[in-house]
Amino acid sequence: MRIRLTVAYDGTAYAGWQVQPQEETVQGALESVLLQTTGAEIRVTGAGRTDAGVHAEGQVCHFDTPGAAGNYGAGEWLRRFNALLPADIRVLEAAEVAVDFHARYGATRKTYRYQIDRDTVASPFLAPYAWHCPGLQAVEEMSAAARLLVGNLDQTIFATQPEGDRPIRPIDECVVTSGNASPLLTVTVSGRSFLRYAVRGMVGALVAVGTGRSSEDQIQALILGRSRGPRAARAPAHGLFLVRVDY
Amino acid sequence: MRIRLTVAYDGTAYAGWQVQPQEETVQGALESVLLQTTGAEIRVTGAGRTDAGVHAEGQVCHFDTPGAAGNYGAGEWLRRFNALLPADIRVLEAAEVAVDFHARYGATRKTYRYQIDRDTVASPFLAPYAWHCPGLQAVEEMSAAARLLVGNLDQTIFATQPEGDRPIRPIDECVVTSGNASPLLTVTVSGRSFLRYAVRGMVGALVAVGTGRSSEDQIQALILGRSRGPRAARAPAHGLFLVRVDY
């Protein structure tokens, strides 16, 4: 039986999603519950790996239950996970799915949100969840630059560790949103797949526009391959949220 | 020279506002910055003591600068505090005030917000900042009961550690607010002064109404002194925020 989980986590305390020796990871925490519950070493497959410090509101993963030991219904799995997981990881939904469901290969779209705190003094409540950019004012220019990133994009321009295969991956959406009353500015990015660090690289480039260190024209030149100048710093991990995965 | 500070803090890591031996406190962190900056032991006076784990968006306090060593302008104090304080305490505003300003005795109104997460599964992002009450549904009944608390109130009904003096202290506002899309429910309470634990006691009584363990009639009977039955559990500290102090 294959179970699909939707998982939210505060990534602050974790070395990312993927299991690593000697490190606390989210995948490791989920697999530890499966071991405690069934006595079996069961692998959890995630839609994508989130890096150390990155948060998730809707990561998706799946696992296969062993024959007799783990023959619980989806609701029972949800309760067992939430009873045994630490409070900074919660299973929001558990569902029995067909055995051809695959959390990674079946994903058609991932949506990320990046949070930026523009206030002069960083809110202690946003500090773990937003990049503090007090000098950021050119929001219109950021929005214009964000529109340039939509469509077929050579993600290696922003991802400093290209994987080699398929550098050009479409960006479906890249939108800058700012509230009236709130100092919080968000960048929402979605697409079928992302190279490692691509979203944080894109946000770093947009923030450089927002603080006047770069411009729409410079982003355009980067995208068209006409510029090989110095790149903007990658946005830090703690402002990034994996919001949802569609199938 | 007297300086007034507006301070925000995430209370999770602190044993409350007030200095205590062997404990990390918010007042202690501020006084430690004053000692580092001026070499003098300077006392910081807060508008009120928040208990261990309680948060603040707008605590107010004051201190007097020593003659030569601490003769900085208010803006310089703000920068020095934020450079030396941990990220979970931020000085939002610093102002030079008249020497007859007193953060505690001059306060005319304190406003608190209590946050409740009604979602079935507790969000990992709300867990440190909201009481998880998944069974809470009777929001209208809670609102009606909250209205009964406004006006002159014997706070010792809800504060389990009465101080003896002046048990009757007026509540200016007690409002239950729930968003459409959000699982977050908030109780906003304001008044000139509160007995210790009074707000958390009031919220505990309202949540008992919201979960069907109590009723508007039972709250009415409590207030009128006609009931001495078992009291509802006090709401936990981590859902409480000191929002603002007026003068």
Short mmCIF file of C-alpha atoms in Angstrom, two decimals:
data_model
loop_
_atom_site.label_atom_id
_atom_site.label_comp_id
_atom_site.label_asym_id
_atom_site.label_seq_id
_atom_site.Cartn_x
_atom_site.Cartn_y
_atom_site.Cartn_z
CA MET A 1 0.00 0.00 0.00
CA ARG A 2 1.36 3.42 -0.97
CA ILE A 3 0.71 6.42 1.31
CA ARG A 4 1.07 10.05 0.21
CA LEU A 5 1.81 12.64 2.91
CA THR A 6 1.57 16.42 2.79
CA VAL A 7 4.09 17.76 5.27
CA ALA A 8 4.75 21.22 6.77
CA TYR A 9 7.98 21.99 8.59
CA ASP A 10 9.92 24.82 10.13
CA GLY A 11 13.33 24.14 8.60
CA THR A 12 15.29 26.18 11.15
CA ALA A 13 16.57 23.18 13.11
CA TYR A 14 17.16 20.85 10.14
CA ALA A 15 20.01 20.19 7.72
CA GLY A 16 17.40 20.09 4.96
CA TRP A 17 15.02 17.44 3.67
CA GLN A 18 17.36 14.69 2.57
CA VAL A 19 18.79 12.08 4.94
CA GLN A 20 22.45 12.74 5.77
CA PRO A 21 24.70 10.93 8.22
CA GLN A 22 25.03 12.64 11.61
CA GLU A 23 22.48 15.30 10.70
CA GLU A 24 18.89 15.94 11.70
CA THR A 25 16.81 16.02 8.52
CA VAL A 26 13.10 16.06 7.79
CA GLN A 27 13.17 12.88 5.72
CA GLY A 28 15.17 11.29 8.55
CA ALA A 29 12.54 12.30 11.12
CA LEU A 30 9.74 10.76 9.01
CA GLU A 31 11.70 7.54 8.41
CA SER A 32 12.44 7.35 12.12
CA VAL A 33 8.69 7.33 12.85
CA LEU A 34 8.21 4.55 10.30
CA LEU A 35 10.96 2.53 11.96
CA GLN A 36 9.46 3.08 15.42
CA THR A 37 5.98 2.18 14.17
CA THR A 38 6.70 -0.84 11.97
CA GLY A 39 10.16 -2.04 12.94
CA ALA A 40 11.10 -1.82 9.26
CA GLU A 41 13.47 0.52 7.44
CA ILE A 42 11.16 2.24 5.00
CA ARG A 43 12.35 4.88 2.55
CA VAL A 44 10.35 8.12 2.20
CA THR A 45 10.51 9.76 -1.26
CA GLY A 46 9.98 13.52 -1.37
CA ALA A 47 8.81 15.71 -4.25
CA GLY A 48 12.09 17.59 -3.99
CA ARG A 49 14.94 18.24 -1.63
CA THR A 50 14.75 21.42 0.36
CA ASP A 51 18.11 22.78 1.53
CA ALA A 52 19.20 23.34 5.12
CA GLY A 53 17.04 25.99 6.77
CA VAL A 54 14.36 26.07 4.04
CA HIS A 55 10.77 25.72 5.29
CA ALA A 56 7.76 23.92 3.80
CA GLU A 57 4.03 24.49 4.03
CA GLY A 58 3.20 21.69 1.61
CA GLN A 59 6.05 19.30 0.85
CA VAL A 60 4.71 16.03 -0.59
CA CYS A 61 6.23 12.59 -0.15
CA HIS A 62 5.26 8.94 -0.35
CA PHE A 63 6.22 5.59 1.14
CA ASP A 64 5.14 1.98 0.82
CA THR A 65 3.87 0.22 3.90
CA PRO A 66 5.20 -3.22 4.67
CA GLY A 67 2.75 -6.12 4.60
CA ALA A 68 1.42 -6.85 8.06
CA ALA A 69 3.31 -4.51 10.38
CA GLY A 70 2.18 -1.24 8.83
CA ASN A 71 -1.28 -2.05 7.64
CA TYR A 72 -2.92 1.13 8.94
CA GLY A 73 -5.41 3.39 7.22
CA ALA A 74 -4.32 6.85 6.08
CA GLY A 75 -5.99 8.59 9.06
CA GLU A 76 -4.19 6.29 11.46
CA TRP A 77 -0.87 7.08 9.76
CA LEU A 78 -1.58 10.82 10.15
CA ARG A 79 -2.19 10.40 13.88
CA ARG A 80 0.87 8.19 14.37
CA PHE A 81 3.19 10.59 12.58
CA ASN A 82 1.94 13.65 14.48
CA ALA A 83 2.13 11.80 17.81
CA LEU A 84 5.78 10.87 17.27
CA LEU A 85 7.21 13.76 15.22
CA PRO A 86 8.65 16.89 16.84
CA ALA A 87 6.30 19.92 16.81
CA ASP A 88 8.26 21.66 14.04
CA ILE A 89 7.26 18.91 11.57
CA ARG A 90 3.55 18.17 11.02
CA VAL A 91 1.79 15.83 8.65
CA LEU A 92 -1.13 17.88 7.35
CA GLU A 93 -2.68 15.17 5.21
CA ALA A 94 -2.25 11.46 4.61
CA ALA A 95 -3.94 9.57 1.76
CA GLU A 96 -3.79 6.11 0.30
CA VAL A 97 -2.74 6.42 -3.35
CA ALA A 98 -2.25 4.14 -6.33
CA VAL A 99 1.15 2.42 -6.51
CA ASP A 100 1.99 4.37 -9.65
CA PHE A 101 1.86 7.66 -7.73
CA HIS A 102 5.39 9.02 -7.38
CA ALA A 103 6.04 12.14 -5.26
CA ARG A 104 9.07 13.16 -7.31
CA TYR A 105 8.46 12.02 -10.86
CA GLY A 106 4.74 12.80 -10.84
CA ALA A 107 5.11 16.43 -9.73
CA THR A 108 3.95 18.84 -12.45
CA ARG A 109 4.45 22.09 -10.59
CA LYS A 110 6.18 23.33 -7.47
CA THR A 111 5.36 26.67 -5.89
CA TYR A 112 7.80 28.51 -3.64
CA ARG A 113 7.33 31.71 -1.63
CA TYR A 114 10.27 33.84 -0.58
CA GLN A 115 9.69 36.30 2.29
CA ILE A 116 11.51 39.62 2.70
CA ASP A 117 11.19 41.92 5.72
CA ARG A 118 11.60 45.54 4.58
CA ASP A 119 11.20 47.12 8.02
CA THR A 120 14.04 49.26 9.35
CA VAL A 121 14.31 47.03 12.41
CA ALA A 122 13.82 43.30 11.76
CA SER A 123 10.78 41.89 13.55
CA PRO A 124 11.82 39.17 16.01
CA PHE A 125 8.83 37.16 14.75
CA LEU A 126 9.87 37.39 11.10
CA ALA A 127 13.62 37.01 11.67
CA PRO A 128 13.61 33.19 11.29
CA TYR A 129 11.27 33.34 8.26
CA ALA A 130 12.28 36.34 6.18
CA TRP A 131 15.38 37.97 4.73
CA HIS A 132 15.90 41.37 6.33
CA CYS A 133 16.39 43.94 3.53
CA PRO A 134 15.76 47.36 5.14
CA GLY A 135 17.05 49.28 2.09
CA LEU A 136 14.65 47.66 -0.37
CA GLN A 137 12.33 50.27 -1.88
CA ALA A 138 12.12 49.84 -5.67
CA VAL A 139 9.26 47.35 -5.61
CA GLU A 140 7.85 48.34 -9.03
CA GLU A 141 11.25 47.76 -10.64
CA MET A 142 11.50 44.38 -8.87
CA SER A 143 8.07 43.42 -10.24
CA ALA A 144 9.11 44.37 -13.77
CA ALA A 145 12.32 42.36 -13.48
CA ALA A 146 10.36 39.39 -12.07
CA ARG A 147 8.17 39.34 -15.20
CA LEU A 148 11.32 38.88 -17.31
CA LEU A 149 12.04 35.60 -15.55
CA VAL A 150 8.75 33.98 -16.60
CA GLY A 151 8.97 31.60 -19.55
CA ASN A 152 11.83 29.43 -20.70
CA LEU A 153 14.78 30.27 -18.47
CA ASP A 154 18.36 29.08 -18.39
CA GLN A 155 18.31 28.41 -14.66
CA THR A 156 22.11 28.04 -14.54
CA ILE A 157 22.24 31.86 -14.70
CA PHE A 158 20.90 31.90 -11.14
CA ALA A 159 21.76 28.41 -9.88
CA THR A 160 25.43 28.40 -9.06
CA GLN A 161 25.66 24.61 -9.08
CA PRO A 162 24.34 23.56 -12.47
CA GLU A 163 23.52 19.88 -12.71
CA GLY A 164 24.43 19.85 -16.37
CA ASP A 165 21.27 18.30 -17.71
CA ARG A 166 18.48 20.50 -18.99
CA PRO A 167 19.62 23.97 -17.94
CA ILE A 168 16.53 25.51 -19.55
CA ARG A 169 13.48 24.92 -17.41
CA PRO A 170 10.34 27.03 -17.69
CA ILE A 171 9.22 29.40 -14.94
CA ASP A 172 5.41 29.52 -14.87
CA GLU A 173 5.07 32.38 -12.42
CA CYS A 174 7.33 34.94 -10.74
CA VAL A 175 5.35 37.59 -8.87
CA VAL A 176 6.35 40.19 -6.30
CA THR A 177 3.62 41.01 -3.76
CA SER A 178 3.71 43.69 -1.08
CA GLY A 179 1.02 44.41 1.47
CA ASN A 180 -0.13 47.90 2.40
CA ALA A 181 0.13 47.62 6.14
CA SER A 182 2.78 44.93 6.34
CA PRO A 183 6.55 45.31 5.92
CA LEU A 184 6.55 41.83 4.37
CA LEU A 185 7.30 41.52 0.67
CA THR A 186 6.96 38.13 -0.98
CA VAL A 187 8.23 36.64 -4.22
CA THR A 188 6.17 33.69 -5.49
CA VAL A 189 7.87 31.42 -8.01
CA SER A 190 6.43 28.32 -9.64
CA GLY A 191 7.56 25.89 -12.27
CA ARG A 192 7.77 22.19 -13.02
CA SER A 193 11.33 21.77 -11.80
CA PHE A 194 14.16 23.84 -10.45
CA LEU A 195 17.92 23.48 -10.38
CA ARG A 196 19.42 23.62 -6.92
CA TYR A 197 19.54 27.21 -5.56
CA ALA A 198 17.68 28.55 -8.63
CA VAL A 199 14.86 30.20 -6.64
CA ARG A 200 17.25 31.76 -4.13
CA GLY A 201 19.45 32.96 -6.99
CA MET A 202 16.47 34.55 -8.75
CA VAL A 203 15.35 36.25 -5.53
CA GLY A 204 18.91 37.50 -4.90
CA ALA A 205 18.93 39.08 -8.36
CA LEU A 206 15.50 40.68 -7.80
CA VAL A 207 16.50 42.08 -4.40
CA ALA A 208 19.58 43.64 -6.06
CA VAL A 209 17.11 45.45 -8.33
CA GLY A 210 14.95 46.44 -5.35
CA THR A 211 17.92 47.98 -3.55
CA GLY A 212 19.23 49.78 -6.64
CA ARG A 213 22.38 47.67 -7.06
CA SER A 214 21.02 46.18 -10.29
CA SER A 215 18.31 47.05 -12.79
CA GLU A 216 15.67 45.55 -15.08
CA ASP A 217 18.09 46.09 -17.98
CA GLN A 218 20.85 44.18 -16.23
CA ILE A 219 18.49 41.27 -15.53
CA GLN A 220 17.44 41.30 -19.18
CA ALA A 221 21.10 41.23 -20.28
CA LEU A 222 21.79 38.33 -17.91
CA ILE A 223 18.86 36.32 -19.29
CA LEU A 224 19.84 36.98 -22.90
CA GLY A 225 23.40 35.85 -22.13
CA ARG A 226 24.79 39.29 -22.96
CA SER A 227 26.21 39.82 -19.50
CA ARG A 228 28.72 37.75 -17.58
CA GLY A 229 29.29 40.38 -14.91
CA PRO A 230 29.26 39.79 -11.16
CA ARG A 231 26.16 38.00 -9.95
CA ALA A 232 23.99 39.14 -7.05
CA ALA A 233 24.31 37.21 -3.80
CA ARG A 234 21.98 34.23 -3.42
CA ALA A 235 19.11 34.93 -1.03
CA PRO A 236 19.55 33.13 2.32
CA ALA A 237 17.72 29.85 2.97
CA HIS A 238 15.58 30.97 5.92
CA GLY A 239 13.25 33.17 3.80
CA LEU A 240 12.25 30.31 1.48
CA PHE A 241 9.09 28.19 1.75
CA LEU A 242 8.03 25.27 -0.43
CA VAL A 243 4.33 26.17 -0.54
CA ARG A 244 2.80 23.39 -2.60
CA VAL A 245 3.39 20.64 -5.10
CA ASP A 246 0.86 19.87 -7.82
CA TYR A 247 0.44 16.55 -9.64
CA MET B 1 18.49 62.06 30.34
CA ARG B 2 15.57 59.61 30.26
CA ILE B 3 15.14 57.29 27.26
CA ARG B 4 11.91 55.45 26.42
CA LEU B 5 12.17 52.23 24.40
CA THR B 6 9.51 50.28 22.54
CA VAL B 7 10.61 46.66 22.51
CA ALA B 8 9.42 43.55 20.63
CA TYR B 9 10.48 40.09 21.72
CA ASP B 10 9.86 36.45 21.05
CA GLY B 11 9.49 35.22 24.62
CA THR B 12 10.13 31.55 23.82
CA ALA B 13 13.69 31.51 25.13
CA TYR B 14 13.14 33.79 28.14
CA ALA B 15 12.07 33.36 31.74
CA GLY B 16 9.90 36.44 31.29
CA TRP B 17 10.55 40.16 31.43
CA GLN B 18 11.82 40.65 34.96
CA VAL B 19 15.43 40.11 36.00
CA GLN B 20 15.89 36.85 37.93
CA PRO B 21 19.07 35.26 39.16
CA GLN B 22 20.44 32.50 36.89
CA GLU B 23 17.76 33.11 34.27
CA GLU B 24 17.75 34.74 30.86
CA THR B 25 15.21 37.55 30.93
CA VAL B 26 14.35 40.39 28.57
CA GLN B 27 15.00 43.11 31.14
CA GLY B 28 18.31 41.37 31.89
CA ALA B 29 19.29 41.39 28.20
CA LEU B 30 18.57 45.14 27.93
CA GLU B 31 20.46 45.93 31.14
CA SER B 32 23.38 43.84 29.90
CA VAL B 33 23.61 46.06 26.79
CA LEU B 34 23.58 49.15 29.03
CA LEU B 35 26.40 47.69 31.12
CA GLN B 36 28.45 46.83 28.01
CA THR B 37 27.85 50.27 26.51
CA THR B 38 28.33 52.51 29.54
CA GLY B 39 30.14 50.39 32.13
CA ALA B 40 27.39 51.32 34.57
CA GLU B 41 24.67 49.19 36.17
CA ILE B 42 21.53 50.90 34.92
CA ARG B 43 18.04 49.69 35.83
CA VAL B 44 15.42 49.36 33.06
CA THR B 45 11.80 49.90 34.18
CA GLY B 46 9.11 48.14 32.13
CA ALA B 47 5.43 48.99 31.72
CA GLY B 48 4.62 45.58 33.11
CA ARG B 49 6.15 42.19 33.71
CA THR B 50 5.42 39.58 31.10
CA ASP B 51 5.62 36.00 32.33
CA ALA B 52 7.97 33.28 31.05
CA GLY B 53 7.20 32.48 27.41
CA VAL B 54 4.92 35.49 26.81
CA HIS B 55 5.78 37.57 23.71
CA ALA B 56 5.67 41.33 23.10
CA GLU B 57 5.15 43.41 20.00
CA GLY B 58 5.21 46.69 21.92
CA GLN B 59 6.50 46.48 25.47
CA VAL B 60 7.55 49.93 26.73
CA CYS B 61 10.34 50.66 29.19
CA HIS B 62 12.57 53.52 30.28
CA PHE B 63 16.01 54.09 31.74
CA ASP B 64 18.14 57.05 32.77
CA THR B 65 21.48 57.51 31.09
CA PRO B 66 24.50 58.21 33.27
CA GLY B 67 26.21 61.57 32.87
CA ALA B 68 29.14 61.31 30.51
CA ALA B 69 29.39 57.64 29.58
CA GLY B 70 25.95 57.24 28.02
CA ASN B 71 25.32 60.62 26.48
CA TYR B 72 23.99 59.29 23.18
CA GLY B 73 21.01 60.49 21.19
CA ALA B 74 17.92 58.28 20.95
CA GLY B 75 18.79 57.04 17.42
CA GLU B 76 22.25 56.04 18.59
CA TRP B 77 20.73 54.09 21.49
CA LEU B 78 18.42 52.26 19.07
CA ARG B 79 21.40 51.21 16.90
CA ARG B 80 23.50 50.18 19.90
CA PHE B 81 20.74 48.04 21.41
CA ASN B 82 19.96 46.26 18.14
CA ALA B 83 23.65 45.68 17.42
CA LEU B 84 24.19 43.98 20.79
CA LEU B 85 20.85 42.30 21.56
CA PRO B 86 20.03 38.79 20.35
CA ALA B 87 17.77 38.67 17.26
CA ASP B 88 14.73 37.59 19.30
CA ILE B 89 14.69 40.97 21.09
CA ARG B 90 14.49 44.16 19.01
CA VAL B 91 14.20 47.80 20.01
CA LEU B 92 11.62 49.21 17.59
CA GLU B 93 11.76 52.78 18.79
CA ALA B 94 13.90 54.90 21.11
CA ALA B 95 12.96 58.42 22.19
CA GLU B 96 14.23 60.98 24.64
CA VAL B 97 11.45 61.75 27.11
CA ALA B 98 10.85 64.09 30.02
CA VAL B 99 12.17 62.85 33.38
CA ASP B 100 8.61 62.59 34.71
CA PHE B 101 7.78 59.93 32.12
CA HIS B 102 7.40 56.59 33.89
CA ALA B 103 6.88 53.40 31.86
CA ARG B 104 4.94 51.68 34.64
CA TYR B 105 3.08 54.38 36.54
CA GLY B 106 2.27 56.44 33.44
CA ALA B 107 0.64 53.61 31.48
CA THR B 108 -3.07 54.26 30.92
CA ARG B 109 -3.88 51.20 28.84
CA LYS B 110 -2.30 47.88 27.96
CA THR B 111 -3.47 45.80 25.02
CA TYR B 112 -2.90 42.07 24.81
CA ARG B 113 -3.62 39.63 21.99
CA TYR B 114 -4.06 35.93 22.60
CA GLN B 115 -3.69 33.60 19.60
CA ILE B 116 -5.49 30.28 19.21
CA ASP B 117 -4.88 27.78 16.38
CA ARG B 118 -8.13 25.93 15.61
CA ASP B 119 -6.73 23.75 12.84
CA THR B 120 -6.98 19.98 13.26
CA VAL B 121 -3.20 19.66 12.93
CA ALA B 122 -1.19 22.43 14.60
CA SER B 123 0.83 24.47 12.12
CA PRO B 124 4.57 24.22 12.89
CA PHE B 125 4.77 27.97 12.25
CA LEU B 126 2.02 28.81 14.75
CA ALA B 127 3.00 26.23 17.37
CA PRO B 128 5.33 28.60 19.30
CA TYR B 129 2.82 31.49 19.08
CA ALA B 130 -0.66 30.04 19.49
CA TRP B 131 -2.56 27.66 21.76
CA HIS B 132 -3.66 24.63 19.76
CA CYS B 133 -7.40 24.11 20.36
CA PRO B 134 -8.62 21.86 17.52
CA GLY B 135 -12.03 21.26 19.12
CA LEU B 136 -12.92 24.94 19.37
CA GLN B 137 -15.98 25.70 17.27
CA ALA B 138 -18.47 27.83 19.23
CA VAL B 139 -16.97 31.18 18.25
CA GLU B 140 -20.26 33.12 18.50
CA GLU B 141 -20.75 31.87 22.05
CA MET B 142 -17.17 32.84 22.90
CA SER B 143 -17.79 36.34 21.53
CA ALA B 144 -20.93 36.72 23.63
CA ALA B 145 -19.08 35.55 26.74
CA ALA B 146 -16.19 37.95 25.96
CA ARG B 147 -18.63 40.89 25.98
CA LEU B 148 -19.62 39.98 29.55
CA LEU B 149 -16.03 40.57 30.69
CA VAL B 150 -15.97 44.21 29.57
CA GLY B 151 -16.50 46.78 32.31
CA ASN B 152 -15.63 46.59 35.98
CA LEU B 153 -14.34 43.11 36.61
CA ASP B 154 -13.19 41.31 39.73
CA GLN B 155 -10.02 40.02 38.12
CA THR B 156 -9.36 37.62 41.00
CA ILE B 157 -12.05 35.40 39.42
CA PHE B 158 -9.58 34.66 36.61
CA ALA B 159 -6.24 35.49 38.20
CA THR B 160 -5.36 32.62 40.47
CA GLN B 161 -2.81 34.64 42.42
CA PRO B 162 -4.68 37.68 43.64
CA GLU B 163 -2.45 40.48 44.86
CA GLY B 164 -5.06 41.55 47.38
CA ASP B 165 -5.19 45.22 46.48
CA ARG B 166 -7.81 46.44 44.06
CA PRO B 167 -9.29 43.17 42.77
CA ILE B 168 -11.76 45.13 40.65
CA ARG B 169 -10.05 46.55 37.59
CA PRO B 170 -11.94 47.62 34.49
CA ILE B 171 -11.62 45.75 31.18
CA ASP B 172 -11.97 48.24 28.30
CA GLU B 173 -12.14 45.71 25.50
CA CYS B 174 -12.47 41.96 25.11
CA VAL B 175 -13.06 40.91 21.51
CA VAL B 176 -12.87 37.56 19.74
CA THR B 177 -11.78 37.78 16.09
CA SER B 178 -11.64 34.94 13.57
CA GLY B 179 -10.50 35.17 9.98
CA ASN B 180 -12.30 33.52 7.10
CA ALA B 181 -9.35 31.80 5.50
CA SER B 182 -7.15 31.48 8.57
CA PRO B 183 -7.41 28.90 11.35
CA LEU B 184 -6.17 31.59 13.73
CA LEU B 185 -8.59 32.97 16.30
CA THR B 186 -7.53 35.90 18.44
CA VAL B 187 -8.78 37.35 21.69
CA THR B 188 -7.87 41.02 22.17
CA VAL B 189 -8.04 42.34 25.73
CA SER B 190 -7.24 45.84 26.93
CA GLY B 191 -7.42 47.68 30.23
CA ARG B 192 -5.44 49.98 32.46
CA SER B 193 -3.99 47.26 34.63
CA PHE B 194 -4.18 43.53 35.06
CA LEU B 195 -3.57 41.17 37.92
CA ARG B 196 -1.00 38.49 37.19
CA TYR B 197 -2.44 35.72 34.94
CA ALA B 198 -5.73 37.61 34.52
CA VAL B 199 -5.62 37.68 30.70
CA ARG B 200 -4.65 34.02 30.45
CA GLY B 201 -7.38 33.14 32.96
CA MET B 202 -9.99 35.06 30.95
CA VAL B 203 -8.88 33.35 27.71
CA GLY B 204 -8.98 29.95 29.41
CA ALA B 205 -12.58 30.61 30.48
CA LEU B 206 -13.54 31.77 26.95
CA VAL B 207 -11.91 28.73 25.32
CA ALA B 208 -13.94 26.51 27.68
CA VAL B 209 -17.03 28.17 26.21
CA GLY B 210 -15.70 27.70 22.66
CA THR B 211 -15.18 23.99 23.21
CA GLY B 212 -18.56 23.47 24.92
CA ARG B 213 -17.19 22.75 28.39
CA SER B 214 -18.64 26.00 29.71
CA SER B 215 -21.28 28.51 28.61
CA GLU B 216 -22.14 32.19 28.54
CA ASP B 217 -24.44 31.57 31.53
CA GLN B 218 -21.65 29.98 33.53
CA ILE B 219 -19.34 32.94 32.79
CA GLN B 220 -22.13 35.29 33.87
CA ALA B 221 -22.58 33.37 37.10
CA LEU B 222 -18.83 33.48 37.75
CA ILE B 223 -18.70 37.24 37.23
CA LEU B 224 -21.70 37.84 39.47
CA GLY B 225 -20.10 35.72 42.18
CA ARG B 226 -22.94 33.19 42.04
CA SER B 227 -20.64 30.33 41.05
CA ARG B 228 -17.65 28.96 42.86
CA GLY B 229 -17.42 25.84 40.71
CA PRO B 230 -14.30 24.48 39.07
CA ARG B 231 -12.41 27.05 37.03
CA ALA B 232 -11.25 26.54 33.46
CA ALA B 233 -7.54 25.94 32.93
CA ARG B 234 -5.44 29.04 32.43
CA ALA B 235 -4.39 29.50 28.78
CA PRO B 236 -0.69 28.70 28.23
CA ALA B 237 1.87 31.54 28.08
CA HIS B 238 3.08 31.01 24.50
CA GLY B 239 -0.15 32.29 22.88
CA LEU B 240 0.00 35.67 24.64
CA PHE B 241 1.38 38.90 23.14
CA LEU B 242 1.68 42.30 24.85
CA VAL B 243 0.69 44.33 21.78
CA ARG B 244 0.95 47.93 22.98
CA VAL B 245 1.04 50.24 25.96
CA ASP B 246 -0.63 53.64 25.85
CA TYR B 247 0.25 56.68 27.97
#
